[in-house]
GROMACS .gro file of C-alpha atoms in nm:
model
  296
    1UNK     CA    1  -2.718   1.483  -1.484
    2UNK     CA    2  -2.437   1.606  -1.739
    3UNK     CA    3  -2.589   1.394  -1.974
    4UNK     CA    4  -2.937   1.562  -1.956
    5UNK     CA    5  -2.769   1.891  -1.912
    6UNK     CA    6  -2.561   1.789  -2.299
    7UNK     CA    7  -2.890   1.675  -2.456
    8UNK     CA    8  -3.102   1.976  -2.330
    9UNK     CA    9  -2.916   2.255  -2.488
   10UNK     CA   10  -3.081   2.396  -2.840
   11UNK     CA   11  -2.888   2.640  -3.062
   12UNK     CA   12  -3.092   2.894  -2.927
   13UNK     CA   13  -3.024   2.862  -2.594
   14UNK     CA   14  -2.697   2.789  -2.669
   15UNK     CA   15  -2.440   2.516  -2.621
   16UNK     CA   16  -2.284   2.350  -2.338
   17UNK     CA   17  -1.960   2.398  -2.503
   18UNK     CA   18  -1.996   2.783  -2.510
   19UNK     CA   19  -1.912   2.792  -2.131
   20UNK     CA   20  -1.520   2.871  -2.036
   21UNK     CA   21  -1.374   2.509  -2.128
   22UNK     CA   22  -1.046   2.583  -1.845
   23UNK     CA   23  -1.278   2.808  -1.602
   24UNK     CA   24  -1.626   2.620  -1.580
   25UNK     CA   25  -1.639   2.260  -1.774
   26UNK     CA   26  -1.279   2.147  -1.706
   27UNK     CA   27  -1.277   2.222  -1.294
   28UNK     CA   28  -1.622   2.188  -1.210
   29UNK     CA   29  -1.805   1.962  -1.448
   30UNK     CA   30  -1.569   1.721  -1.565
   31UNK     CA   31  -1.409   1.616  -1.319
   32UNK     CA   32  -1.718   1.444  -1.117
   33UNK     CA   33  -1.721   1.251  -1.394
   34UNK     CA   34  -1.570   0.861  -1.437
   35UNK     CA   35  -1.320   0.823  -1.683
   36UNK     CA   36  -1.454   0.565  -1.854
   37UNK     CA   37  -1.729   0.789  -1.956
   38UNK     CA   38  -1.502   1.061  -2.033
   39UNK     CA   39  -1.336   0.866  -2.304
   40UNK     CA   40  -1.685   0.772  -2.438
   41UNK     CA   41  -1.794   1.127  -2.480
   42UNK     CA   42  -1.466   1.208  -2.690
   43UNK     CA   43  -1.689   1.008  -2.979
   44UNK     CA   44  -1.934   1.266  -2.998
   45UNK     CA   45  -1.780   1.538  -3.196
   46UNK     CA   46  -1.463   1.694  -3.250
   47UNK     CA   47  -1.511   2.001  -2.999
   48UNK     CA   48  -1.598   1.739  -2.765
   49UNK     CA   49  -1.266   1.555  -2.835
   50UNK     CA   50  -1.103   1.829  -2.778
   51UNK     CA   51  -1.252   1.939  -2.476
   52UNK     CA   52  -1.166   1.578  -2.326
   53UNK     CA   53  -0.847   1.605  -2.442
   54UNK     CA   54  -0.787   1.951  -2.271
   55UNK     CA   55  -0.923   1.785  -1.959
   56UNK     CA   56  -0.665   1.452  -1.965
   57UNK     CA   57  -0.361   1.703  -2.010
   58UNK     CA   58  -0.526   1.902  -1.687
   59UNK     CA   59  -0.584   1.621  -1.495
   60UNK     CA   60  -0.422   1.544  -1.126
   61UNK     CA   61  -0.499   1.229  -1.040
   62UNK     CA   62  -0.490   0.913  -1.308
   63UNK     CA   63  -0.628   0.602  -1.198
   64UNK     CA   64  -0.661   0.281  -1.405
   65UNK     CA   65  -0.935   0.135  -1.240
   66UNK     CA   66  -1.199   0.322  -1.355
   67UNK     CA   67  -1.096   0.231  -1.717
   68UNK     CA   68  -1.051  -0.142  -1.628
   69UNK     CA   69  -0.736  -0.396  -1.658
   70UNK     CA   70  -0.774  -0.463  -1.977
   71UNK     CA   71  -0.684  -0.087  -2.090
   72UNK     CA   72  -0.509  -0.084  -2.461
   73UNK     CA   73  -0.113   0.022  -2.427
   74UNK     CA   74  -0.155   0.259  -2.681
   75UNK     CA   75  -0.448   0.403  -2.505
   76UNK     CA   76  -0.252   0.485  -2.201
   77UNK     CA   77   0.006   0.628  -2.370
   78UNK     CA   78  -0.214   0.848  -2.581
   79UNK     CA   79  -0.440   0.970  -2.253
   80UNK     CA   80  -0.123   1.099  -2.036
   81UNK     CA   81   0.123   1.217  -2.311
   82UNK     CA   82   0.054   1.565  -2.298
   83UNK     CA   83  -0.017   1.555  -1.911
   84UNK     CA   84   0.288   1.700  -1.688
   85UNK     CA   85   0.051   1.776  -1.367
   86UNK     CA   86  -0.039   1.443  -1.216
   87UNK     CA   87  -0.016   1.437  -0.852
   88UNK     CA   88  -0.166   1.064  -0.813
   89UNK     CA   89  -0.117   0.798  -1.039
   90UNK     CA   90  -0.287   0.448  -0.944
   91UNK     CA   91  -0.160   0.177  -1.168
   92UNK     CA   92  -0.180  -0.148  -0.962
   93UNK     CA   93  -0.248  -0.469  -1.141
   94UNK     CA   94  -0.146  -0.381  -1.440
   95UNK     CA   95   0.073  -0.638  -1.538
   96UNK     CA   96  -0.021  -0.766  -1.827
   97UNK     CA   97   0.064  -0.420  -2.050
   98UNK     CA   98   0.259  -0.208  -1.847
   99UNK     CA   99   0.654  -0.197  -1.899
  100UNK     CA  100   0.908   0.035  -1.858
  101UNK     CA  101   0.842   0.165  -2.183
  102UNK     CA  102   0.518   0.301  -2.131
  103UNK     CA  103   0.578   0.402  -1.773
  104UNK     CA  104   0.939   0.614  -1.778
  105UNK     CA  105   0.789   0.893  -2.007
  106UNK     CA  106   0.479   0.970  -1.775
  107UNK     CA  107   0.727   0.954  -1.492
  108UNK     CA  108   0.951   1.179  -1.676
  109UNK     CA  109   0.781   1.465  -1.727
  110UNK     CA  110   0.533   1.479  -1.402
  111UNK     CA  111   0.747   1.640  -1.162
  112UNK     CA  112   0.453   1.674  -0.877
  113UNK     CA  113   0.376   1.293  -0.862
  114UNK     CA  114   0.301   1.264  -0.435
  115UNK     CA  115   0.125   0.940  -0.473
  116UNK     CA  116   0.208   0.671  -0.695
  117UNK     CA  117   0.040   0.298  -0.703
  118UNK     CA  118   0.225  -0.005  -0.888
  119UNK     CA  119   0.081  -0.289  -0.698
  120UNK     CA  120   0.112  -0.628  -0.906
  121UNK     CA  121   0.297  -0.477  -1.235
  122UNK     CA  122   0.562  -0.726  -1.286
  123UNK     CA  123   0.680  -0.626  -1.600
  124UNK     CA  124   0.861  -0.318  -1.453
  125UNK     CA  125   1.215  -0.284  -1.428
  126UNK     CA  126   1.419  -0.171  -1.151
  127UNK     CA  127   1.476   0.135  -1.379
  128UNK     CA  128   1.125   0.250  -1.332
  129UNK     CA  129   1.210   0.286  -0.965
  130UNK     CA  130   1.525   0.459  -1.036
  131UNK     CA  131   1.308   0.697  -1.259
  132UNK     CA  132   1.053   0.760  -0.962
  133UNK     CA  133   1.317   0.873  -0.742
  134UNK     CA  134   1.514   1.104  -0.965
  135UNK     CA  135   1.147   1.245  -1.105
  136UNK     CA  136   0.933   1.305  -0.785
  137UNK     CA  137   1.124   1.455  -0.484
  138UNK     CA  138   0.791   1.491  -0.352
  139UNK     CA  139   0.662   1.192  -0.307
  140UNK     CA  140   0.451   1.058  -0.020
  141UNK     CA  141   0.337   0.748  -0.094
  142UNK     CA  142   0.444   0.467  -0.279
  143UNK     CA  143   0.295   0.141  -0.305
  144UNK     CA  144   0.540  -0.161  -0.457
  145UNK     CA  145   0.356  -0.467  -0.364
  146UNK     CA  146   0.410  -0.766  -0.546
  147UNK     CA  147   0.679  -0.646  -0.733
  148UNK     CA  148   0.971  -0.896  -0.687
  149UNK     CA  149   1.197  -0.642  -0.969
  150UNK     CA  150   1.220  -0.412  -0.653
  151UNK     CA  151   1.606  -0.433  -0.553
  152UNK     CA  152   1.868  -0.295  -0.275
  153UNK     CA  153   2.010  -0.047  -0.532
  154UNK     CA  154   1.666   0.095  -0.700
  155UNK     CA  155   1.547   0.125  -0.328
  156UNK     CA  156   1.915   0.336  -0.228
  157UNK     CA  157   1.782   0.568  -0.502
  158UNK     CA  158   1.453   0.570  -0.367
  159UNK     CA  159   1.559   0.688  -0.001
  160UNK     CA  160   1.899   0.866  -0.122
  161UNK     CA  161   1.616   1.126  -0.316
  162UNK     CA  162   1.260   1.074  -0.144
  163UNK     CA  163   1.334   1.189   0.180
  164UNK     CA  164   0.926   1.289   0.215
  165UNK     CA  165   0.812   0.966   0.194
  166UNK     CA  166   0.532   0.876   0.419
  167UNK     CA  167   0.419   0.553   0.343
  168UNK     CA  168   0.558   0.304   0.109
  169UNK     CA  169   0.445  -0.080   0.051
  170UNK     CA  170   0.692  -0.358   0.016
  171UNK     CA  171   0.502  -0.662   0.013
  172UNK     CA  172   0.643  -0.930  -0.100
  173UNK     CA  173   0.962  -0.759  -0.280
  174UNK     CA  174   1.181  -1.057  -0.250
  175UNK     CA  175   1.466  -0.981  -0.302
  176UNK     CA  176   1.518  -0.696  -0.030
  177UNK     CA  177   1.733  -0.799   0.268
  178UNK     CA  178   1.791  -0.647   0.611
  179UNK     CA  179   2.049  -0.414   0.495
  180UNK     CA  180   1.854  -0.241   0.179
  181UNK     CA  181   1.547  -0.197   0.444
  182UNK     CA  182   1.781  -0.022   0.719
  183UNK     CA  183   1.902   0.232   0.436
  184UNK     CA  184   1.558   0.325   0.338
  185UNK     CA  185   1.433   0.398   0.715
  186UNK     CA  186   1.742   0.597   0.767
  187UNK     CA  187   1.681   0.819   0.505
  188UNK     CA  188   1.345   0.858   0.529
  189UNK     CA  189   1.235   0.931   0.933
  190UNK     CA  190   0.885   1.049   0.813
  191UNK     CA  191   0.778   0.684   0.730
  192UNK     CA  192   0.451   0.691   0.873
  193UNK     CA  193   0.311   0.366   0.720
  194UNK     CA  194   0.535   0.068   0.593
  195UNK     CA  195   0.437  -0.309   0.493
  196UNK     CA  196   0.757  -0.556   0.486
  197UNK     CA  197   0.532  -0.816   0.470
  198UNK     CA  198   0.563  -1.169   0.281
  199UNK     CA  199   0.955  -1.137   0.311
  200UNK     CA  200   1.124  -1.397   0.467
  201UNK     CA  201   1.442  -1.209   0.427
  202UNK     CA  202   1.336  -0.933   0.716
  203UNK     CA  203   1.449  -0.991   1.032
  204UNK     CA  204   1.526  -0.847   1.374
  205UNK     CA  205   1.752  -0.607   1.223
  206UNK     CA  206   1.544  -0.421   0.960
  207UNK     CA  207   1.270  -0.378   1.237
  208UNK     CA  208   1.517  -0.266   1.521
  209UNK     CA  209   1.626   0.022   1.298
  210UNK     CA  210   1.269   0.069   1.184
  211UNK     CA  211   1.166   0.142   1.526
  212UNK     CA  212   1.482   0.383   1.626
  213UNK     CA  213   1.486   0.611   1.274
  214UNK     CA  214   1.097   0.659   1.213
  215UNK     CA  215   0.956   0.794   1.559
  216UNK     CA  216   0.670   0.915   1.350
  217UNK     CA  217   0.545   0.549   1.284
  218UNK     CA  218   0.182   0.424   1.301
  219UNK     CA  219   0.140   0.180   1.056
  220UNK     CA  220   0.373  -0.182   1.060
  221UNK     CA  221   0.279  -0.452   0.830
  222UNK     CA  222   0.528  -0.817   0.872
  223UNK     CA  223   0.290  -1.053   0.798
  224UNK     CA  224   0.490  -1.400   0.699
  225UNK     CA  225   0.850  -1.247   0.800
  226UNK     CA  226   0.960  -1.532   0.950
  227UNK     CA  227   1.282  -1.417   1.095
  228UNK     CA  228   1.121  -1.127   1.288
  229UNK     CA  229   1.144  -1.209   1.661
  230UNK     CA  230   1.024  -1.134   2.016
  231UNK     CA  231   1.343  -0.898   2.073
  232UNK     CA  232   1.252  -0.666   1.799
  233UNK     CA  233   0.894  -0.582   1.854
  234UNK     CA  234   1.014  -0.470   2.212
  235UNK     CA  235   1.253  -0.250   2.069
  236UNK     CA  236   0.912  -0.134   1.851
  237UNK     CA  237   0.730  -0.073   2.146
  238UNK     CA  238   0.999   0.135   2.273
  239UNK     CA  239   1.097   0.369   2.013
  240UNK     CA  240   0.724   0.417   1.884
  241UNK     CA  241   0.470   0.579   2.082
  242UNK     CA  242   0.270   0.666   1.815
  243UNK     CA  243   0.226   0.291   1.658
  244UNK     CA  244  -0.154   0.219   1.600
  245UNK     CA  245  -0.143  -0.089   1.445
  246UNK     CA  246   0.077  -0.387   1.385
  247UNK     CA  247   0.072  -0.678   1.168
  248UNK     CA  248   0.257  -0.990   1.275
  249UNK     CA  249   0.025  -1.323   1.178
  250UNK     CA  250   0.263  -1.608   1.053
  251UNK     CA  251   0.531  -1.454   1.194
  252UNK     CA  252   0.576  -1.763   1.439
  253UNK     CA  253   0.859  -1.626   1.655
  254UNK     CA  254   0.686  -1.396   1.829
  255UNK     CA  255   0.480  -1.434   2.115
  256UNK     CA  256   0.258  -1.290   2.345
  257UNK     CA  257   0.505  -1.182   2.573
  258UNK     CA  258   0.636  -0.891   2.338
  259UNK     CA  259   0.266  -0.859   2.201
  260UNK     CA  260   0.147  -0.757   2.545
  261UNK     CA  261   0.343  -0.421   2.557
  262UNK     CA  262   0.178  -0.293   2.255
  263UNK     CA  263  -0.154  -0.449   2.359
  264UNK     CA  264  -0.173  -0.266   2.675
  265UNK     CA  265  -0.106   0.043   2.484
  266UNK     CA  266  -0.440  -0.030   2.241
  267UNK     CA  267  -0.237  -0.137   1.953
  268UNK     CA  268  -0.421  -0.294   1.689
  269UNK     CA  269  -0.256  -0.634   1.628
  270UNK     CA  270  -0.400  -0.867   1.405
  271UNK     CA  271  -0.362  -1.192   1.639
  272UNK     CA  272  -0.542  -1.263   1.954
  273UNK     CA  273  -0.408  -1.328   2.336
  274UNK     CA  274  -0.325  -1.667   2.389
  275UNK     CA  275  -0.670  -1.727   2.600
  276UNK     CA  276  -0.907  -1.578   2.344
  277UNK     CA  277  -0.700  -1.795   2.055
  278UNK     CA  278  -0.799  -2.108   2.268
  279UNK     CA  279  -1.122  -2.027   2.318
  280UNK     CA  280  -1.204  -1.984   1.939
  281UNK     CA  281  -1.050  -2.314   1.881
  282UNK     CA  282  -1.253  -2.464   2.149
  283UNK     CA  283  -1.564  -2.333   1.985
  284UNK     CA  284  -1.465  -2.451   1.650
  285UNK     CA  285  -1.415  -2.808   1.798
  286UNK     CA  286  -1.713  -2.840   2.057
  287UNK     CA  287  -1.930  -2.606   1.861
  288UNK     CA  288  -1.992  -2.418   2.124
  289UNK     CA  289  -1.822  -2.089   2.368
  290UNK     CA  290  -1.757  -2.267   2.752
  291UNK     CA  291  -1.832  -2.008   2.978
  292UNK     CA  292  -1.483  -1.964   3.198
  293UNK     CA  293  -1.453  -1.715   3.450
  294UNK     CA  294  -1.160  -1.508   3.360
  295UNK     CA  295  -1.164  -1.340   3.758
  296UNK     CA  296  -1.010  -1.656   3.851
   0.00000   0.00000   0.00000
């Protein structure tokens, strides 16, 4: 439709670039509009360049999907340096470009980040956490999957200034222990949503104090941590009503006996009761579901 609308104007009618650039095209027209095609329509003229470039510098929310993986370094760079009112910036999986130096200055100087994605961008540094921290007091949401540069002192910084955080994603950050996850939850008691998973370096002790600083929690990913037992998801169950769902697969030391608490509560958990696990195996072998009366 904006196409049409461009192509249909005639100097007599006038031009689509005669409405209020800030007012009309920037708020209400441009912004239904993907960015990939955005950056196209900077090629037709110089007023539209301009335009597009008034809208980048406007823009709240940045997200590098809709431009693809293979986005050009300098590209980036060029679309956000004049930008300093981002509120959500998506960057995940984009490991192959991004680095500290293209990442710090966007951080720097966009005080009002709340969201911020960085799944799978290994070529951070620890400093770019350290940068989050000291740049966006209030931030929500943070997602860190996947990246193993994630340390205990980057994540002090985190909680020591991000005491808002809601939600942040820890998959698979290595090299975070027990002790660097206990800081974090103590500092931040608004966690709503966090994912420890793939981290065979979580235990009992990280979740314990999970449970007793962040009454608010709903969300519990530990998928794979192996060291997470039955005595700690009871202490879950008892310090957080409000827990809606719970992730434990591959987590082999806990059983069904701690599970049940949650399960009677209508917790999502992502593994089955004992009989229902049997009886899916059964049907895998036999090929068929026996019928068994459970009233027994």
């Amino acid at each position: 439709a904006f196409w049409c609308l461009m192509m249909s104007v005639t100097p007599t009618r006038g031009c689509l670039l005669d409405l209020p650039w800030e007012d009309i095209l920037v708020p209400h027209i441009l912004c239904h509009l993907p960015l990939q095609q955005l950056l196209s329509l900077q090629r037709v003229s110089k007023s539209f360049q301009s335009l597009i470039q008034l809208y980048l510098a406007n823009m709240r929310c940045f997200d590098s999907s809709q431009i693809g993986p293979a986005i050009p370094r300098a590209a980036f760079v060029n679309l956000l340096k004049d930008n300093e009112v981002l509120q959500q910036l998506a960057l995940q999986n984009c490991s192959d470009w991004l680095t500290d130096q293209e990442l710090l200055p966007v951080i720097g100087q966009n005080h009002h980040l709340h969201r911020i994605q960085l799944k799978g961008c290994a070529q951070l540094s620890r400093h770019a956490l350290v940068a989050i921290s000291l740049s966006c007091p209030s931030l929500r949401q943070l997602s860190l999957a996947h990246c193993e540069w994630v340390d205990s002192l980057s994540l002090r910084s985190l909680a020591d200034h991000c005491k808002a955080l809601e939600a942040v994603d820890l998959t698979a950050c290595r090299q975070l222990k027990d002790e660097a996850i206990c800081y974090l939850v103590q500092k931040c008691s608004r966690l709503k949503s966090l994912s420890l998973a793939v981290n065979a370096n979580v235990g009992d002790v990280a979740v314990e104090e999970t449970a007793k600083c962040c009454p608010e929690l709903e969300h519990l990913d530990l998928t794979g941590c192996l060291r997470v037992k039955n005595d700690s998801i009871r202490v879950l169950a008892e310090y957080c009503p409000k827990l809606r769902s719970l992730k434990v697969k591959h987590c082999h030391n806990v059983a069904e006996s701690s599970l049940s608490i949650l399960r009677s509560r209508g917790v999502e958990l992502d593994v089955e009761p004992p009989l229902q696990r049997a009886l899916v195996l059964l049907q895998d072998v036999v090929g068929f579901a026996p019928f068994i009366n459970l009233q027994i």
